[in-house]
């Protein structure tokens, strides 16, 4: 039933293992320039970490630290020992780099294999990876995991939907790795080209790398007939394989033998009360090449209380509601893009894509939501369209407490990207 004996660890075993691995990790980290400096600044020596509570004496690591350490200031072993590096997309300023030793790649692959097995994938499954390869960790990360598990892996990469579908059909693909916005795009493509998505026969979809709502999951499962498992990770912590849903599909188990997780209040930096939402902070416990201590992910989530029916005691993360830097403030009201997605994806008239625009009217910030409408609802009757526009605006207002301007557009009218979708365009500075 389990892929790895680590899945059966009790809470007590987990704590014991975490402490011994944390101590090794601190010793290793102290060999890097960044942590040698940070430890010295805090008057901390690796051997001062004697209990799990001592974790809190270790300073946080931020994205800024990683940028300033570019290209190799976090390396804890000589470069000759490294076998791979991934560089983040770095939309703003200097990118960040993560180096891996052969041992790190081995660990990462087995973590991903463990996740895949937990969803029900087995040797014999045919796995197609629809995300980009190259520097994005969802490519090689998932690929190595699938091969490790013993699946037939097809490294299709991103885009070229016609070809994706042909390979899925010709090789009887049973499991897919897919970003939610691309899954919605394929659904649309199938509708336009008269393909029944259920006839593709895909059983399992690993869906992650960007936030999506429960409503989007239900929509995708309804359209494709597969089970969609949420998958969380970030390049700094390897990539995919950090936390994954089990067959209960109720929160993502975070592998606590490999990562130490905290949820903190991003303002006070203190731990939140149990079960409250805050910023996820992660420490690697198994990495040799580039250990990272108390990394502030900026991702907002919470630990789900209570045991999981699957029996695994590794803590569960709730769906990531967004990043602390995604917060939109309009007329003093805090809004997360995910709230808008939830409302839209629950409406049958709404198609598979939308875009949020922030703009300024005089001194006042405004929000406009452009919504693709399914073909059968995109009629010439102005009254019907106006009524639909009003209905969507009202539903959004009930959720986000401000009334957005709503523009209805034909399906396929909005820009789509091959990688992660850009859902919010902020035009306020440009105006
Ligand atoms: O997106 C790693 C990954 C690849 C995860 C494939 C899952 C599947 P980055 O490009 O570094 O790494 O982006 C990491 O993406 O901090 C979150 O903000 C977001 N993210 C990743 N998974 C989820 C998810 C990969 N399931 C950043 N839900 C993270 C919400 C997610 N957000």
mmCIF file of N, CA and C and ligand atoms in Angstrom, residues 63 87-89 96 108 129 131 135-139 141-142 177-180 206-212 229-244 252 280 295-300 318-326 338 420, ligand 1:
data_model
loop_
_atom_site.group_PDB
_atom_site.id
_atom_site.type_symbol
_atom_site.label_atom_id
_atom_site.label_comp_id
_atom_site.label_asym_id
_atom_site.label_seq_id
_atom_site.Cartn_x
_atom_site.Cartn_y
_atom_site.Cartn_z
ATOM 1 N N UNK A 63 13.817 35.252 -0.190
ATOM 2 C CA UNK A 63 14.151 35.251 -1.621
ATOM 3 C C UNK A 63 15.309 36.232 -1.868
ATOM 4 N N UNK A 87 17.480 27.280 -12.390
ATOM 5 C CA UNK A 87 17.442 28.727 -12.166
ATOM 6 C C UNK A 87 15.986 29.160 -12.221
ATOM 7 N N UNK A 88 15.579 29.996 -11.264
ATOM 8 C CA UNK A 88 14.172 30.427 -11.243
ATOM 9 C C UNK A 88 13.929 31.413 -12.364
ATOM 10 N N UNK A 89 12.659 31.533 -12.705
ATOM 11 C CA UNK A 89 12.261 32.395 -13.823
ATOM 12 C C UNK A 89 12.675 33.850 -13.568
ATOM 13 N N UNK A 96 17.282 33.272 -9.092
ATOM 14 C CA UNK A 96 17.854 32.482 -8.002
ATOM 15 C C UNK A 96 18.235 31.110 -8.542
ATOM 16 N N UNK A 108 15.090 13.621 -4.357
ATOM 17 C CA UNK A 108 13.973 14.331 -5.001
ATOM 18 C C UNK A 108 13.125 13.352 -5.833
ATOM 19 N N UNK A 129 4.001 14.141 -19.448
ATOM 20 C CA UNK A 129 4.298 15.394 -18.751
ATOM 21 C C UNK A 129 4.047 16.554 -19.714
ATOM 22 N N UNK A 131 4.095 19.790 -18.920
ATOM 23 C CA UNK A 131 4.666 21.087 -18.544
ATOM 24 C C UNK A 131 6.033 21.241 -19.202
ATOM 25 N N UNK A 135 14.465 24.680 -17.337
ATOM 26 C CA UNK A 135 14.746 25.175 -15.986
ATOM 27 C C UNK A 135 13.568 25.008 -15.036
ATOM 28 N N UNK A 136 12.344 24.963 -15.579
ATOM 29 C CA UNK A 136 11.169 24.768 -14.726
ATOM 30 C C UNK A 136 11.243 23.364 -14.110
ATOM 31 N N UNK A 137 11.119 23.317 -12.779
ATOM 32 C CA UNK A 137 11.341 22.046 -12.077
ATOM 33 C C UNK A 137 10.218 21.024 -12.267
ATOM 34 N N UNK A 138 9.077 21.484 -12.772
ATOM 35 C CA UNK A 138 7.969 20.555 -13.020
ATOM 36 C C UNK A 138 8.272 19.597 -14.169
ATOM 37 N N UNK A 139 9.247 19.932 -15.013
ATOM 38 C CA UNK A 139 9.602 19.060 -16.133
ATOM 39 C C UNK A 139 10.420 17.876 -15.642
ATOM 40 N N UNK A 141 11.661 17.242 -12.751
ATOM 41 C CA UNK A 141 11.287 16.744 -11.412
ATOM 42 C C UNK A 141 10.246 15.640 -11.526
ATOM 43 N N UNK A 142 9.179 15.902 -12.245
ATOM 44 C CA UNK A 142 8.120 14.896 -12.393
ATOM 45 C C UNK A 142 8.616 13.721 -13.243
ATOM 46 N N UNK A 177 0.672 15.042 -15.991
ATOM 47 C CA UNK A 177 1.051 16.156 -15.129
ATOM 48 C C UNK A 177 0.672 17.423 -15.872
ATOM 49 N N UNK A 178 -0.101 18.284 -15.228
ATOM 50 C CA UNK A 178 -0.646 19.427 -15.949
ATOM 51 C C UNK A 178 -0.890 20.608 -15.011
ATOM 52 N N UNK A 179 -0.634 21.801 -15.529
ATOM 53 C CA UNK A 179 -0.911 23.027 -14.769
ATOM 54 C C UNK A 179 -2.415 23.318 -14.917
ATOM 55 N N UNK A 180 -3.094 23.767 -13.864
ATOM 56 C CA UNK A 180 -4.552 23.929 -13.959
ATOM 57 C C UNK A 180 -5.020 24.797 -15.130
ATOM 58 N N UNK A 206 -2.067 15.011 -12.123
ATOM 59 C CA UNK A 206 -1.316 15.686 -11.062
ATOM 60 C C UNK A 206 -1.370 17.158 -11.426
ATOM 61 N N UNK A 207 -2.079 17.934 -10.617
ATOM 62 C CA UNK A 207 -2.381 19.312 -11.011
ATOM 63 C C UNK A 207 -1.822 20.276 -9.973
ATOM 64 N N UNK A 208 -0.915 21.125 -10.408
ATOM 65 C CA UNK A 208 -0.335 22.057 -9.446
ATOM 66 C C UNK A 208 0.548 23.073 -10.121
ATOM 67 N N UNK A 209 1.455 23.652 -9.343
ATOM 68 C CA UNK A 209 2.413 24.675 -9.771
ATOM 69 C C UNK A 209 1.811 26.071 -9.774
ATOM 70 N N UNK A 210 0.504 26.175 -9.681
ATOM 71 C CA UNK A 210 -0.128 27.494 -9.520
ATOM 72 C C UNK A 210 -1.407 27.291 -8.718
ATOM 73 N N UNK A 211 -1.901 28.358 -8.098
ATOM 74 C CA UNK A 211 -3.093 28.187 -7.266
ATOM 75 C C UNK A 211 -4.332 27.907 -8.115
ATOM 76 N N UNK A 212 -5.203 27.090 -7.585
ATOM 77 C CA UNK A 212 -6.519 26.900 -8.210
ATOM 78 C C UNK A 212 -7.493 26.514 -7.116
ATOM 79 N N UNK A 229 -5.277 15.515 -8.498
ATOM 80 C CA UNK A 229 -4.594 15.597 -7.202
ATOM 81 C C UNK A 229 -3.758 16.859 -7.138
ATOM 82 N N UNK A 230 -3.950 17.599 -6.088
ATOM 83 C CA UNK A 230 -3.206 18.854 -5.925
ATOM 84 C C UNK A 230 -1.748 18.552 -5.562
ATOM 85 N N UNK A 231 -0.862 19.318 -6.157
ATOM 86 C CA UNK A 231 0.572 19.067 -6.027
ATOM 87 C C UNK A 231 1.282 20.382 -5.780
ATOM 88 N N UNK A 232 2.021 20.438 -4.664
ATOM 89 C CA UNK A 232 2.672 21.696 -4.275
ATOM 90 C C UNK A 232 4.188 21.539 -4.180
ATOM 91 N N UNK A 233 4.871 22.551 -4.605
ATOM 92 C CA UNK A 233 6.319 22.574 -4.440
ATOM 93 C C UNK A 233 6.861 23.892 -4.934
ATOM 94 N N UNK A 234 8.158 24.094 -4.743
ATOM 95 C CA UNK A 234 8.795 25.317 -5.226
ATOM 96 C C UNK A 234 10.255 25.009 -5.505
ATOM 97 N N UNK A 235 10.817 25.718 -6.470
ATOM 98 C CA UNK A 235 12.182 25.404 -6.913
ATOM 99 C C UNK A 235 13.163 25.403 -5.750
ATOM 100 N N UNK A 236 13.001 26.345 -4.824
ATOM 101 C CA UNK A 236 13.944 26.456 -3.706
ATOM 102 C C UNK A 236 13.963 25.182 -2.877
ATOM 103 N N UNK A 237 12.841 24.456 -2.858
ATOM 104 C CA UNK A 237 12.737 23.209 -2.080
ATOM 105 C C UNK A 237 12.766 22.017 -3.031
ATOM 106 N N UNK A 238 13.490 22.101 -4.125
ATOM 107 C CA UNK A 238 13.614 21.122 -5.230
ATOM 108 C C UNK A 238 12.645 21.439 -6.360
ATOM 109 N N UNK A 239 11.346 21.541 -6.023
ATOM 110 C CA UNK A 239 10.317 21.672 -7.051
ATOM 111 C C UNK A 239 9.139 20.827 -6.610
ATOM 112 N N UNK A 240 8.476 20.101 -7.543
ATOM 113 C CA UNK A 240 7.354 19.262 -7.106
ATOM 114 C C UNK A 240 7.853 18.198 -6.133
ATOM 115 N N UNK A 241 6.903 17.666 -5.316
ATOM 116 C CA UNK A 241 7.294 16.599 -4.394
ATOM 117 C C UNK A 241 7.380 17.057 -2.951
ATOM 118 N N UNK A 242 7.038 18.320 -2.688
ATOM 119 C CA UNK A 242 7.069 18.809 -1.309
ATOM 120 C C UNK A 242 5.801 18.347 -0.578
ATOM 121 N N UNK A 243 4.645 18.610 -1.180
ATOM 122 C CA UNK A 243 3.373 18.206 -0.564
ATOM 123 C C UNK A 243 2.422 17.775 -1.675
ATOM 124 N N UNK A 244 1.640 16.752 -1.388
ATOM 125 C CA UNK A 244 0.792 16.154 -2.416
ATOM 126 C C UNK A 244 -0.453 15.569 -1.780
ATOM 127 N N UNK A 252 -2.920 18.437 1.373
ATOM 128 C CA UNK A 252 -1.702 17.837 0.814
ATOM 129 C C UNK A 252 -0.747 17.432 1.927
ATOM 130 N N UNK A 280 3.841 29.961 4.874
ATOM 131 C CA UNK A 280 4.552 28.693 5.043
ATOM 132 C C UNK A 280 6.065 28.947 5.022
ATOM 133 N N UNK A 295 13.030 28.879 5.115
ATOM 134 C CA UNK A 295 12.797 29.689 3.911
ATOM 135 C C UNK A 295 11.369 30.245 3.912
ATOM 136 N N UNK A 296 11.262 31.554 3.784
ATOM 137 C CA UNK A 296 9.935 32.185 3.746
ATOM 138 C C UNK A 296 9.379 32.061 2.333
ATOM 139 N N UNK A 297 8.385 31.161 2.183
ATOM 140 C CA UNK A 297 7.879 30.866 0.833
ATOM 141 C C UNK A 297 6.966 31.955 0.287
ATOM 142 N N UNK A 298 6.411 32.766 1.173
ATOM 143 C CA UNK A 298 5.369 33.755 0.813
ATOM 144 C C UNK A 298 4.015 33.103 0.507
ATOM 145 N N UNK A 299 3.956 31.785 0.511
ATOM 146 C CA UNK A 299 2.693 31.103 0.212
ATOM 147 C C UNK A 299 1.825 31.037 1.455
ATOM 148 N N UNK A 300 0.554 31.359 1.261
ATOM 149 C CA UNK A 300 -0.368 31.386 2.399
ATOM 150 C C UNK A 300 -1.170 30.099 2.453
ATOM 151 N N UNK A 318 -3.495 22.927 3.676
ATOM 152 C CA UNK A 318 -4.707 23.314 2.961
ATOM 153 C C UNK A 318 -4.292 23.867 1.602
ATOM 154 N N UNK A 319 -5.245 23.973 0.682
ATOM 155 C CA UNK A 319 -4.978 24.608 -0.609
ATOM 156 C C UNK A 319 -4.263 25.942 -0.399
ATOM 157 N N UNK A 320 -3.287 26.258 -1.217
ATOM 158 C CA UNK A 320 -2.594 27.540 -1.090
ATOM 159 C C UNK A 320 -3.570 28.616 -1.594
ATOM 160 N N UNK A 321 -3.884 29.575 -0.730
ATOM 161 C CA UNK A 321 -4.880 30.574 -1.158
ATOM 162 C C UNK A 321 -4.235 31.652 -2.007
ATOM 163 N N UNK A 322 -2.937 31.698 -2.027
ATOM 164 C CA UNK A 322 -2.256 32.715 -2.823
ATOM 165 C C UNK A 322 -0.950 33.036 -2.152
ATOM 166 N N UNK A 323 -0.258 34.010 -2.674
ATOM 167 C CA UNK A 323 1.003 34.431 -2.074
ATOM 168 C C UNK A 323 0.746 35.732 -1.344
ATOM 169 N N UNK A 324 1.533 35.962 -0.284
ATOM 170 C CA UNK A 324 1.270 37.194 0.465
ATOM 171 C C UNK A 324 1.458 38.407 -0.454
ATOM 172 N N UNK A 325 2.295 38.266 -1.497
ATOM 173 C CA UNK A 325 2.461 39.406 -2.401
ATOM 174 C C UNK A 325 1.405 39.482 -3.498
ATOM 175 N N UNK A 326 0.436 38.531 -3.528
ATOM 176 C CA UNK A 326 -0.661 38.567 -4.516
ATOM 177 C C UNK A 326 -1.815 39.433 -4.075
ATOM 178 N N UNK A 338 -7.698 34.256 -5.942
ATOM 179 C CA UNK A 338 -8.369 32.959 -5.821
ATOM 180 C C UNK A 338 -9.856 33.079 -5.492
ATOM 181 N N UNK A 420 2.800 29.033 -16.407
ATOM 182 C CA UNK A 420 1.821 29.467 -15.418
ATOM 183 C C UNK A 420 1.040 30.661 -15.963
HETATM 184 O O1 LIG B 1 6.061 25.510 -9.505
HETATM 185 C C1 LIG B 1 7.263 23.623 -8.606
HETATM 186 C C2 LIG B 1 6.158 22.739 -9.021
HETATM 187 C C3 LIG B 1 6.150 22.179 -10.270
HETATM 188 C C4 LIG B 1 5.134 22.427 -8.148
HETATM 189 C C5 LIG B 1 5.145 21.338 -10.644
HETATM 190 C C6 LIG B 1 4.113 21.573 -8.490
HETATM 191 C C7 LIG B 1 4.122 21.057 -9.747
HETATM 192 P P1 LIG B 1 8.286 27.403 -8.880
HETATM 193 O O2 LIG B 1 8.233 27.669 -10.341
HETATM 194 O O3 LIG B 1 9.490 27.792 -8.113
HETATM 195 O O4 LIG B 1 8.134 25.868 -8.603
HETATM 196 O O5 LIG B 1 7.026 28.088 -8.235
HETATM 197 C C8 LIG B 1 6.719 27.891 -6.880
HETATM 198 O O6 LIG B 1 4.352 28.171 -7.280
HETATM 199 O O7 LIG B 1 5.810 29.130 -4.186
HETATM 200 C C9 LIG B 1 3.597 28.696 -5.128
HETATM 201 O O8 LIG B 1 3.412 30.099 -5.058
HETATM 202 C C10 LIG B 1 3.176 28.199 -6.486
HETATM 203 N N1 LIG B 1 2.614 26.843 -6.403
HETATM 204 C C11 LIG B 1 3.225 25.681 -6.636
HETATM 205 N N2 LIG B 1 2.346 24.661 -6.457
HETATM 206 C C12 LIG B 1 1.163 25.203 -6.081
HETATM 207 C C13 LIG B 1 -0.123 24.674 -5.749
HETATM 208 C C14 LIG B 1 7.065 25.066 -8.976
HETATM 209 N N3 LIG B 1 -0.421 23.368 -5.789
HETATM 210 C C15 LIG B 1 5.469 28.633 -6.501
HETATM 211 N N4 LIG B 1 -1.073 25.560 -5.384
HETATM 212 C C16 LIG B 1 5.063 28.358 -5.084
HETATM 213 C C17 LIG B 1 -0.814 26.880 -5.346
HETATM 214 C C18 LIG B 1 1.340 26.596 -6.038
HETATM 215 N N5 LIG B 1 0.353 27.428 -5.662
#
